[in-house]
PDB file of C-alpha atoms in Angstrom:
ATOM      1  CA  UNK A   1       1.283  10.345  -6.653  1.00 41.00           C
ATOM      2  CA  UNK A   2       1.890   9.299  -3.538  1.00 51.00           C
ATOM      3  CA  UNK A   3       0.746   6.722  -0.073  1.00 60.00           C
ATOM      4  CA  UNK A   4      -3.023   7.726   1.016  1.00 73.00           C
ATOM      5  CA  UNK A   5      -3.998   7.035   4.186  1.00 83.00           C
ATOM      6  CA  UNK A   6      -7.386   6.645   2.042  1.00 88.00           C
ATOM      7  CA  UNK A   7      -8.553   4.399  -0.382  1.00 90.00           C
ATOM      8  CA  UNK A   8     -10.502   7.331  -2.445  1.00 90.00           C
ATOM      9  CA  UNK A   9      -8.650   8.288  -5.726  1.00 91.00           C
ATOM     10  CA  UNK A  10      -8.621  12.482  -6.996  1.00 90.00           C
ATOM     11  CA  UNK A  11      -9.190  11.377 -10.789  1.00 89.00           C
ATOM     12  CA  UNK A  12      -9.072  14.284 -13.768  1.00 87.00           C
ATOM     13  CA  UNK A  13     -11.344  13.475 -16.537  1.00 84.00           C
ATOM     14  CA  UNK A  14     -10.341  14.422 -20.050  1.00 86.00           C
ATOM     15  CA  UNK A  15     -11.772  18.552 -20.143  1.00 89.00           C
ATOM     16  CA  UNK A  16     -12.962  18.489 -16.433  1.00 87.00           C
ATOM     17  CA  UNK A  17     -11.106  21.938 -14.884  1.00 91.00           C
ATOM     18  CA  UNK A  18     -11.195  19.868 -10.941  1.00 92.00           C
ATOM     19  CA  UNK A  19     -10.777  16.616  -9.648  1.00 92.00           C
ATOM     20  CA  UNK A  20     -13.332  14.056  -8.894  1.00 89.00           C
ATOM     21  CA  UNK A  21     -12.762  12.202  -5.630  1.00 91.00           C
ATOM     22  CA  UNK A  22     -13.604   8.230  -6.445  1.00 92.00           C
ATOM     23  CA  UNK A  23     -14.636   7.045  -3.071  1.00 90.00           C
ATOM     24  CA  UNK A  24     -14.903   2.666  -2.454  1.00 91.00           C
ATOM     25  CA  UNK A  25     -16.623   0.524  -0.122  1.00 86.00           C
ATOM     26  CA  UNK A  26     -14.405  -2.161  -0.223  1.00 86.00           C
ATOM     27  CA  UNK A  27     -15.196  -5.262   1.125  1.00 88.00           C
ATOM     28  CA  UNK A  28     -12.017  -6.703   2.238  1.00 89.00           C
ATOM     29  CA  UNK A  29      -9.352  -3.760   2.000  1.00 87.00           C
ATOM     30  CA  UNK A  30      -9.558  -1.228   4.679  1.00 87.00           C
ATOM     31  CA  UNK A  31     -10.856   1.847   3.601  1.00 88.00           C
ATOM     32  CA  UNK A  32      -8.862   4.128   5.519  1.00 86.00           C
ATOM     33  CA  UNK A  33      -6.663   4.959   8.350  1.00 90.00           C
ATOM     34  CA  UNK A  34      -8.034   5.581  11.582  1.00 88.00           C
ATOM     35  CA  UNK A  35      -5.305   6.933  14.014  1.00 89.00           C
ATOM     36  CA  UNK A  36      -5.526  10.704  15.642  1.00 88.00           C
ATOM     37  CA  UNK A  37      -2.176  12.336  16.404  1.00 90.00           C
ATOM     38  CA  UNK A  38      -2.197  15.150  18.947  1.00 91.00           C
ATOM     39  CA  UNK A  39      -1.362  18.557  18.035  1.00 93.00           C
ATOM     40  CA  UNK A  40       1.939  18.497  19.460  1.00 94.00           C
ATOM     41  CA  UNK A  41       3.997  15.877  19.949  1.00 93.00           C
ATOM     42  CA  UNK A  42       7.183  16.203  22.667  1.00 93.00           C
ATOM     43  CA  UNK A  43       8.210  12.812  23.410  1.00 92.00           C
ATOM     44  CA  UNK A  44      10.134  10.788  21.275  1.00 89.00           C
ATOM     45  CA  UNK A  45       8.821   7.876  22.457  1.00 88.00           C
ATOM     46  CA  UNK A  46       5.435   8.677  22.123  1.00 92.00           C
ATOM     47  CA  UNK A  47       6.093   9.690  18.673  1.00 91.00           C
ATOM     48  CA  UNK A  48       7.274   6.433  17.361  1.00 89.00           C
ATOM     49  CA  UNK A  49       4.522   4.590  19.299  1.00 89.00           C
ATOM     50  CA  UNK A  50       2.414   6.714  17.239  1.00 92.00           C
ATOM     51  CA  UNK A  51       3.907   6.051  13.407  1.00 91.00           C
ATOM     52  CA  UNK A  52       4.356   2.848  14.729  1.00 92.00           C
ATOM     53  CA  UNK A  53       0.706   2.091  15.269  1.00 91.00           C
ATOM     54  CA  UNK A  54      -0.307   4.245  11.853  1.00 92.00           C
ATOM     55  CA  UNK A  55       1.857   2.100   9.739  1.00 92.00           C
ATOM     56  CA  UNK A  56       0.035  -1.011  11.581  1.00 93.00           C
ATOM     57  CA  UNK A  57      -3.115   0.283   9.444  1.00 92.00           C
ATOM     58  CA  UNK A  58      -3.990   0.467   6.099  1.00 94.00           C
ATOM     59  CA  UNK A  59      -1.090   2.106   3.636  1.00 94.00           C
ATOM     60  CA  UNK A  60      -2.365   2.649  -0.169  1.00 94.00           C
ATOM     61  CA  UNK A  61       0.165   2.527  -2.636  1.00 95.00           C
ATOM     62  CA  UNK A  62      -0.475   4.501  -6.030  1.00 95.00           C
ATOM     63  CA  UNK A  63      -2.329   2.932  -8.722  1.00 96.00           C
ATOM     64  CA  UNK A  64      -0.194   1.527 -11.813  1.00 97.00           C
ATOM     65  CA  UNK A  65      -1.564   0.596 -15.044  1.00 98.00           C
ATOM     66  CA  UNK A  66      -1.457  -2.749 -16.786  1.00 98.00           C
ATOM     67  CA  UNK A  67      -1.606  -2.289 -20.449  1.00 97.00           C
ATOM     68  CA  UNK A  68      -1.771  -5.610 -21.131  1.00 96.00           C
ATOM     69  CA  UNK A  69      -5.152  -6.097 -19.204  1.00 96.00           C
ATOM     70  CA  UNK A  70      -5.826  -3.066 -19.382  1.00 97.00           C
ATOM     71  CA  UNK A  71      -6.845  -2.298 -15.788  1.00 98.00           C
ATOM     72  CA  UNK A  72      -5.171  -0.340 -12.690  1.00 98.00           C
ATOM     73  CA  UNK A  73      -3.677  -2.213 -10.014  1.00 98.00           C
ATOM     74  CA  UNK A  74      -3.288  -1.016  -6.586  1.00 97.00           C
ATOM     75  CA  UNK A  75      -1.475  -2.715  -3.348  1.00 97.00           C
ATOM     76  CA  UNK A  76      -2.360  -1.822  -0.005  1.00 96.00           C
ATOM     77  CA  UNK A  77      -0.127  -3.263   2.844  1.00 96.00           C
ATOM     78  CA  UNK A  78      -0.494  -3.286   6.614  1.00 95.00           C
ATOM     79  CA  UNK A  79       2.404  -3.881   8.653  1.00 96.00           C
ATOM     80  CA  UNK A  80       3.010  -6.324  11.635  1.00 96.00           C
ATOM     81  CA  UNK A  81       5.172  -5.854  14.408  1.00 95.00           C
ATOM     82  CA  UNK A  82       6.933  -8.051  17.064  1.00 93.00           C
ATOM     83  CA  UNK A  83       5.141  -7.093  20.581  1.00 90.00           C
ATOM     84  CA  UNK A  84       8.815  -6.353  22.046  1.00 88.00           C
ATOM     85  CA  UNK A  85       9.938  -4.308  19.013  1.00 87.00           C
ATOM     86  CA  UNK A  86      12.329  -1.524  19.536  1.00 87.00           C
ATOM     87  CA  UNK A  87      13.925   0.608  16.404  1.00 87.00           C
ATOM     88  CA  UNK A  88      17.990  -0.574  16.056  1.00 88.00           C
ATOM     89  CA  UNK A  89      20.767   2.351  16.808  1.00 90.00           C
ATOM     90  CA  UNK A  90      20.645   3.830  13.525  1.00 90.00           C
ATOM     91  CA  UNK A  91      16.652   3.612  13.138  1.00 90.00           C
ATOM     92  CA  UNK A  92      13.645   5.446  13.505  1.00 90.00           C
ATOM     93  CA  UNK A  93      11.005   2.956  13.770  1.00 91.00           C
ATOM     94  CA  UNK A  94      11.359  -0.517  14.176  1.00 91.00           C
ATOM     95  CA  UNK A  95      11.455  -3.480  11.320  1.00 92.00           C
ATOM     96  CA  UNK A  96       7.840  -5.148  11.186  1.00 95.00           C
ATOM     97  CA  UNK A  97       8.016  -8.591  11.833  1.00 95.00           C
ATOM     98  CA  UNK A  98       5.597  -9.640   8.789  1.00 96.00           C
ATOM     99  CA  UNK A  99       2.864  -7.513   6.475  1.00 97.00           C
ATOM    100  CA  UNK A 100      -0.603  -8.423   5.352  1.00 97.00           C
ATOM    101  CA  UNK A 101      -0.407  -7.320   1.462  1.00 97.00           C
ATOM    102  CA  UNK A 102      -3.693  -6.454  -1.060  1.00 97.00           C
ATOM    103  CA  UNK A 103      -4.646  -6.292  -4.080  1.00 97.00           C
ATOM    104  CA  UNK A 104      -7.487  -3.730  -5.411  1.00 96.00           C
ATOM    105  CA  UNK A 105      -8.000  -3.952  -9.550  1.00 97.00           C
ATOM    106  CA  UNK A 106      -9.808  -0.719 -11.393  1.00 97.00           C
ATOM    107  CA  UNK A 107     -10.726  -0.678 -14.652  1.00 97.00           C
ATOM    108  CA  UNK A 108      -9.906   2.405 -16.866  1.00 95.00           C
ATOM    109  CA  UNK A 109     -12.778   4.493 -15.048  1.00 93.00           C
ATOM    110  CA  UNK A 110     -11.505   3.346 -11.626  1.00 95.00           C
ATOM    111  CA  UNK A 111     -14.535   1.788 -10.728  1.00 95.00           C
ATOM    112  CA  UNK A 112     -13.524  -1.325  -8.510  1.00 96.00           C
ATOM    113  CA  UNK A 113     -13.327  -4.540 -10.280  1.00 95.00           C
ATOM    114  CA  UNK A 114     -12.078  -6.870  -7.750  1.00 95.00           C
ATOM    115  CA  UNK A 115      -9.560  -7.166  -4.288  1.00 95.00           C
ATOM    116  CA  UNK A 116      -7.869  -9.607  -2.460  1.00 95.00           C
ATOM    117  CA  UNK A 117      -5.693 -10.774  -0.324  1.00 96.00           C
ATOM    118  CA  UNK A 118      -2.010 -11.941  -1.388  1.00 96.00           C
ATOM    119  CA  UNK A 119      -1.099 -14.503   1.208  1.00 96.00           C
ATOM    120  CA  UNK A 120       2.110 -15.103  -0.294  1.00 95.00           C
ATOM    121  CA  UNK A 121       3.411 -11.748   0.613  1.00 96.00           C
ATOM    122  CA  UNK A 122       4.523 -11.563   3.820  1.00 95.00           C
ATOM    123  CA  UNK A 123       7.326  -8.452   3.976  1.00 94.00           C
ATOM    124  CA  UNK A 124       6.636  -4.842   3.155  1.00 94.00           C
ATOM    125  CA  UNK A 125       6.066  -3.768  -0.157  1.00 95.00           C
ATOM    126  CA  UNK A 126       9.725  -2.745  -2.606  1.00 92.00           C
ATOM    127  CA  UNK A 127       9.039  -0.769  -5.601  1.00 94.00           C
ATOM    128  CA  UNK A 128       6.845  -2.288  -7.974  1.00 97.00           C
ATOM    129  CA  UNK A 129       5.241  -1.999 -11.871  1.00 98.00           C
ATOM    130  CA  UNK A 130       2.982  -3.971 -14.142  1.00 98.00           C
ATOM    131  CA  UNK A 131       5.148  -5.386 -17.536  1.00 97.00           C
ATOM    132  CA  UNK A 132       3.678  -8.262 -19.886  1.00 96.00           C
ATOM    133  CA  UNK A 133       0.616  -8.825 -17.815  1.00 96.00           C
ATOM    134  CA  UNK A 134       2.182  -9.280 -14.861  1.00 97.00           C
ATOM    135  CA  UNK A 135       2.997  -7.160 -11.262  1.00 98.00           C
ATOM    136  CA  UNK A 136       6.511  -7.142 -10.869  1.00 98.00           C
ATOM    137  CA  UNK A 137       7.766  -6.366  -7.422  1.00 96.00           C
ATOM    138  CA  UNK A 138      11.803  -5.838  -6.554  1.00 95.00           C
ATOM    139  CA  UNK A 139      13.359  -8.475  -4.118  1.00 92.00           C
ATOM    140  CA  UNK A 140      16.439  -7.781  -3.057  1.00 90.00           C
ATOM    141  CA  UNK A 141      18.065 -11.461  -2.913  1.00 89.00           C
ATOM    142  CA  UNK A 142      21.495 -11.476  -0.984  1.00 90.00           C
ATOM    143  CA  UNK A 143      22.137  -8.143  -1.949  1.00 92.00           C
ATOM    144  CA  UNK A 144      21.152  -8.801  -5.621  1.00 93.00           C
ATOM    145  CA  UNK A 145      18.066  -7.384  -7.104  1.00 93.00           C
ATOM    146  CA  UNK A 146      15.395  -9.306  -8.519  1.00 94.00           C
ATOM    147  CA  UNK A 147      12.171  -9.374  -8.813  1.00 95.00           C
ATOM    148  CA  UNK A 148       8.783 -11.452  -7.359  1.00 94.00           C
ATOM    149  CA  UNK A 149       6.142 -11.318 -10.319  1.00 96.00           C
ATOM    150  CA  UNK A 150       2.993 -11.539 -10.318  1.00 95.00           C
ATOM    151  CA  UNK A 151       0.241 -13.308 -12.855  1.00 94.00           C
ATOM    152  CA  UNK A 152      -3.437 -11.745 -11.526  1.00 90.00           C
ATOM    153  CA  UNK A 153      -6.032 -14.025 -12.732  1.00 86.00           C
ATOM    154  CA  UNK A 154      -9.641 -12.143 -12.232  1.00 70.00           C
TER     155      UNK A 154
END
């Protein structure tokens, strides 16, 4: 699985030969991107304006399961970025300033059980997993790993 620009999920029931497409009217997540790119792009500058302002919307990360709670946990992030921003030397884009993170919860169905905002994270979303009941996210702490976790009351 991978980032969706949407927050619909391609499911595969047990015996089904296709996937179902779980659409969501969420109520505080986006639901979906909404930038157009042109057909061709051949400015460089235009093109980072452009990834620039798509990763300024909605991003949907891959549902993970909780086996503790049994339910599927999904963060959504959209990135901030300093007005003056400009990519360093050896970048592409340039380093958002801040993020504001989500939270969508499925049950085992994927029907939408709850979503909110996590105020508390404020950078761009590392790796992350569900262990022991809890979202674990990596932090990289002066060049150390370890981890942020997460206990989801609901």
């Amino acid at each position: 699985m991978g980032f969706s620009a949407s927050s619909a999920i391609h499911v595969l029931e047990p015996g089904a030969e296709h996937f179902g497409l779980k659409t969501y009217k969420e109520q505080l997540v986006p639901t979906e991107k909404t930038i157009t790119f042109p057909e061709k792009i051949q400015d460089r500058s235009l093109l980072v304006r452009l990834l620039t302002q798509a990763t300024e919307e909605i991003l949907h990360y891959p549902p993970f399961w909780d086996e503790v709670n049994g339910v599927y946990y999904r963060l959504s992030q959209e990135l901030i970025y300093a007005e003056d921003a400009e990519p360093l030397p050896n970048q592409f884009l340039p380093d958002p300033s801040s993020a504001l993170i989500y939270l969508s919860v499925y049950d085992k169905s994927f029907n939408l059980v709850a979503e909110s905002k996590i105020p508390q994270l404020t950078k761009r979303l590392s790796r992350h997993f569900a262990k022991d009941g809890k979202i674990w996210l990596f932090e990289n702490m002066e060049d150390e790993m370890g981890f942020v976790r997460l206990a989801i009351d609901f």
